[in-house]
Backbone as JSON Lines, residues from 0, in Angstrom:
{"i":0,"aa":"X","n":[115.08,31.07,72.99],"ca":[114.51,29.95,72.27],"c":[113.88,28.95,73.22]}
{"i":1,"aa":"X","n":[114.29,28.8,74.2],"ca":[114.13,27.82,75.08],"c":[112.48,28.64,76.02]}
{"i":2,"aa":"X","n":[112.92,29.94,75.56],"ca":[111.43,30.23,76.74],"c":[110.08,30.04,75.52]}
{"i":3,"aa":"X","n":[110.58,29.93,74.42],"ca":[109.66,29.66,72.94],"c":[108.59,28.03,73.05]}
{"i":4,"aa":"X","n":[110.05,27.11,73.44],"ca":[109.54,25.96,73.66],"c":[109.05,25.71,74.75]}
{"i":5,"aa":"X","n":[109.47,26.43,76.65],"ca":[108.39,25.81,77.25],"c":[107.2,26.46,77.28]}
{"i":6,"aa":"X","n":[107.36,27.75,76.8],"ca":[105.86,28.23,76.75],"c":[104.48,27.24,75.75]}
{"i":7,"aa":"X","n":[105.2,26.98,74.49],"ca":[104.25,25.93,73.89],"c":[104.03,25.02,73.8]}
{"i":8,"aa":"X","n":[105.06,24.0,74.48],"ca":[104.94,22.65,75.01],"c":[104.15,22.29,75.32]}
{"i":9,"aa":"X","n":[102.47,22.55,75.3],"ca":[101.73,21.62,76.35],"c":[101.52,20.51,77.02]}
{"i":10,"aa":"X","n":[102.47,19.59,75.7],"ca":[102.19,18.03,76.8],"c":[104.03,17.62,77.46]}
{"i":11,"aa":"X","n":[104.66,18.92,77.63],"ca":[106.16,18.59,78.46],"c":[106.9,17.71,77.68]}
{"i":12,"aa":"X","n":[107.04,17.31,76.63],"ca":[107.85,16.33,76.12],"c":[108.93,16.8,75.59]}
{"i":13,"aa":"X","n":[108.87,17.97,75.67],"ca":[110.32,18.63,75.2],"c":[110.64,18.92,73.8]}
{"i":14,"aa":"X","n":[109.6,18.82,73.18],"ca":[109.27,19.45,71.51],"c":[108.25,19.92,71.39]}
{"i":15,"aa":"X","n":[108.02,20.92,70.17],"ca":[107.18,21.13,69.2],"c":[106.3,20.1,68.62]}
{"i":16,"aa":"X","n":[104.93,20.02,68.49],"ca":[104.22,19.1,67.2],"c":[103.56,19.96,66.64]}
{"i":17,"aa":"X","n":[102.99,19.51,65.32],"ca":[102.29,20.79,64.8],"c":[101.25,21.28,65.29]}
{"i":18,"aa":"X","n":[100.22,20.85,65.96],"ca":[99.67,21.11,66.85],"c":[99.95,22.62,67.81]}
{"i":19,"aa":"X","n":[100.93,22.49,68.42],"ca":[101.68,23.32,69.06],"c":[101.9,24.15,68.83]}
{"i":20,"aa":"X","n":[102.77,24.23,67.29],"ca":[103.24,25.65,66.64],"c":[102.13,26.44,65.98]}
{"i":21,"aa":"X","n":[100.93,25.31,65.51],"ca":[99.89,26.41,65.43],"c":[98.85,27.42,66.36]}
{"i":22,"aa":"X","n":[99.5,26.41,67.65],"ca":[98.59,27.34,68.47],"c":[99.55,28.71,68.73]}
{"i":23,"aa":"X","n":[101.06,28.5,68.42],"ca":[101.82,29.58,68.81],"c":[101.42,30.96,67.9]}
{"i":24,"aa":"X","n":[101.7,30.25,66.16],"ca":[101.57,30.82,65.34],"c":[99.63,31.86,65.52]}
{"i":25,"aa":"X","n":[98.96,31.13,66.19],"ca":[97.96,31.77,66.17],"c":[97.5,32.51,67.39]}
{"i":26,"aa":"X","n":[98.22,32.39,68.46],"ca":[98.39,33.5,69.36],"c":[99.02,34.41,69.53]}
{"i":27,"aa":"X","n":[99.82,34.59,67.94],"ca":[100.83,35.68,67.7],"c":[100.05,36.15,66.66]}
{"i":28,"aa":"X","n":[98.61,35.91,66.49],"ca":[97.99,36.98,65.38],"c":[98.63,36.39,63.99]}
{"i":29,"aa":"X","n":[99.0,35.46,63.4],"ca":[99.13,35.2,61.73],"c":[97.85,34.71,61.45]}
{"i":30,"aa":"X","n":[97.61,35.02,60.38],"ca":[96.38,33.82,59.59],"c":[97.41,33.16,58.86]}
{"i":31,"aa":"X","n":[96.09,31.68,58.53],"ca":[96.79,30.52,58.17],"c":[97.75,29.96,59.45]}
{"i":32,"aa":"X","n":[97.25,29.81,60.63],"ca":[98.68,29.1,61.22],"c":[98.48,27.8,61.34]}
{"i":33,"aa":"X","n":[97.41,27.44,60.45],"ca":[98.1,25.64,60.39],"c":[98.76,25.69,58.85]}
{"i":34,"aa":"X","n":[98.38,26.26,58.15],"ca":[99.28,26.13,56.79],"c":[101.14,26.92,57.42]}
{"i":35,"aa":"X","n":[100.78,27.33,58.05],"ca":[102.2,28.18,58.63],"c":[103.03,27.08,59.94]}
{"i":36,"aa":"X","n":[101.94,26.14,60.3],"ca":[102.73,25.22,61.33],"c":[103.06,24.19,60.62]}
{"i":37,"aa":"X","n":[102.79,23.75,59.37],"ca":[103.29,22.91,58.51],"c":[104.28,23.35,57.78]}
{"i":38,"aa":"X","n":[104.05,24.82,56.98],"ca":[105.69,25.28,56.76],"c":[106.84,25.0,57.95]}
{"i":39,"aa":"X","n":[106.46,25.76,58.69],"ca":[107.82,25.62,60.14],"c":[107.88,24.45,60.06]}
{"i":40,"aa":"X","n":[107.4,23.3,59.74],"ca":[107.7,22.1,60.3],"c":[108.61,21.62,58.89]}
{"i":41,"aa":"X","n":[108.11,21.38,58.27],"ca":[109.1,21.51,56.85],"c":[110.0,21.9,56.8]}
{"i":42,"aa":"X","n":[110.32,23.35,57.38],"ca":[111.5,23.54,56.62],"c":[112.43,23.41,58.2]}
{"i":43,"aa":"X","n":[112.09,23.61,59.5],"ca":[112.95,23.4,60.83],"c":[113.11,21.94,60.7]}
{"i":44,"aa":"X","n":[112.39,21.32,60.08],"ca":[111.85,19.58,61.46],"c":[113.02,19.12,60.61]}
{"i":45,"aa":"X","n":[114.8,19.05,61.56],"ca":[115.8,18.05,60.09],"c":[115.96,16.96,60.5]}
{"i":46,"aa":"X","n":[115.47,16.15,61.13],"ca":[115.35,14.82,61.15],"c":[114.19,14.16,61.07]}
{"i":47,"aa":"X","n":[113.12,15.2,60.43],"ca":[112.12,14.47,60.08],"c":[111.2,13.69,60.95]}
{"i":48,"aa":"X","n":[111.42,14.11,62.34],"ca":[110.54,13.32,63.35],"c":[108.88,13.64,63.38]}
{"i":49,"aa":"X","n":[108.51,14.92,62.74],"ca":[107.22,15.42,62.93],"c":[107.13,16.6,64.07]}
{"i":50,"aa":"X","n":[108.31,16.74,64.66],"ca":[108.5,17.42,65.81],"c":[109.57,18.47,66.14]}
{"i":51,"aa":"X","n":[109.49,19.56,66.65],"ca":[110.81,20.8,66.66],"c":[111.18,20.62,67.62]}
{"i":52,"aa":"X","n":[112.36,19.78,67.9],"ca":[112.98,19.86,69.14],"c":[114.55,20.83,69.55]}
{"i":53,"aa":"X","n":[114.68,20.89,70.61],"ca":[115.52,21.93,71.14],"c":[116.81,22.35,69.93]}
{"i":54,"aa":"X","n":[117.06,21.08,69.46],"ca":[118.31,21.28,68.69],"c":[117.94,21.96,67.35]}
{"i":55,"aa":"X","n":[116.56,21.95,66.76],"ca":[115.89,22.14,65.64],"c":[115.11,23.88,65.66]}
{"i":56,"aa":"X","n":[115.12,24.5,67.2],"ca":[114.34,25.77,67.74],"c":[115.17,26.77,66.98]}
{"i":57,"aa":"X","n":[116.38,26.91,66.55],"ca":[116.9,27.96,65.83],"c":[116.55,28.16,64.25]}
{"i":58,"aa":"X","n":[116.53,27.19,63.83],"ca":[115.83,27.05,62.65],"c":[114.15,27.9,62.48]}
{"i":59,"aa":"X","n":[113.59,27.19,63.53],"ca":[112.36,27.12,63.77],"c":[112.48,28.97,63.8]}
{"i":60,"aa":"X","n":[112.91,29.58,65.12],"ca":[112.78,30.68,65.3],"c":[113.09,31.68,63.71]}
{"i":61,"aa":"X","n":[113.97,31.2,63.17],"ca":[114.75,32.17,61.67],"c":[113.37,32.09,60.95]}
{"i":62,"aa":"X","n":[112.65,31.07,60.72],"ca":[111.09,30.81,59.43],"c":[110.51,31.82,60.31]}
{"i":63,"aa":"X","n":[110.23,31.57,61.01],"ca":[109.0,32.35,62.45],"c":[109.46,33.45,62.53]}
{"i":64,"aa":"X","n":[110.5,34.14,62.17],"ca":[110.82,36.21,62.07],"c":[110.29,36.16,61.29]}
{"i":65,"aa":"X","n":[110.27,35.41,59.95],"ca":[110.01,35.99,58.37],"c":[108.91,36.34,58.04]}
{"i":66,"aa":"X","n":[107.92,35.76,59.24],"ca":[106.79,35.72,58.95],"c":[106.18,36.89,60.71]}
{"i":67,"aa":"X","n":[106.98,37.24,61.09],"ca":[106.83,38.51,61.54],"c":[106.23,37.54,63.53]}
{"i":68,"aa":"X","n":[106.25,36.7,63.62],"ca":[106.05,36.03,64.91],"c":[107.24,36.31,66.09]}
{"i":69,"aa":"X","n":[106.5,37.01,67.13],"ca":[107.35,37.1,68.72],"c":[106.77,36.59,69.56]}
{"i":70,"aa":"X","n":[107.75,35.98,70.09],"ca":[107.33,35.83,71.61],"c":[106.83,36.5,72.27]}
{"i":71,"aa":"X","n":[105.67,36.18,73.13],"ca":[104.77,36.91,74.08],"c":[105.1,36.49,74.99]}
């Protein structure tokens, strides 16, 4: 999980933004990955910050099988 987040981190802050997960979601081949980086964010983000952070990446990863996404 942790090699999930620094691989897409681009600006080092130590979370996810949606931004982020769509670029993940779309270098793993889904269509729709901004409608798909707004799901993940919905249903991982539980404190509602706008952001998937470390404590929130297991969540994140369980939506992201369902929808057939691996790590590269």
């Amino acid at each position: 999980m942790k090699v999930l987040l620094k691989r897409y981190d681009k600006d080092g802050d130590g979370r996810l933004s949606k931004k982020e997960l769509q670029a993940a979601f779309r270098n793993s081949g889904l269509h729709f990955s901004g409608f798909r980086a707004r799901r993940a964010l919905h249903h991982a983000d539980s404190n509602h910050d706008g952001f998937i952070g470390n404590d929130e990446m297991k969540e994140l990863v369980i939506y992201a099988a369902r929808w057939g996404f691996t790590v590269k």
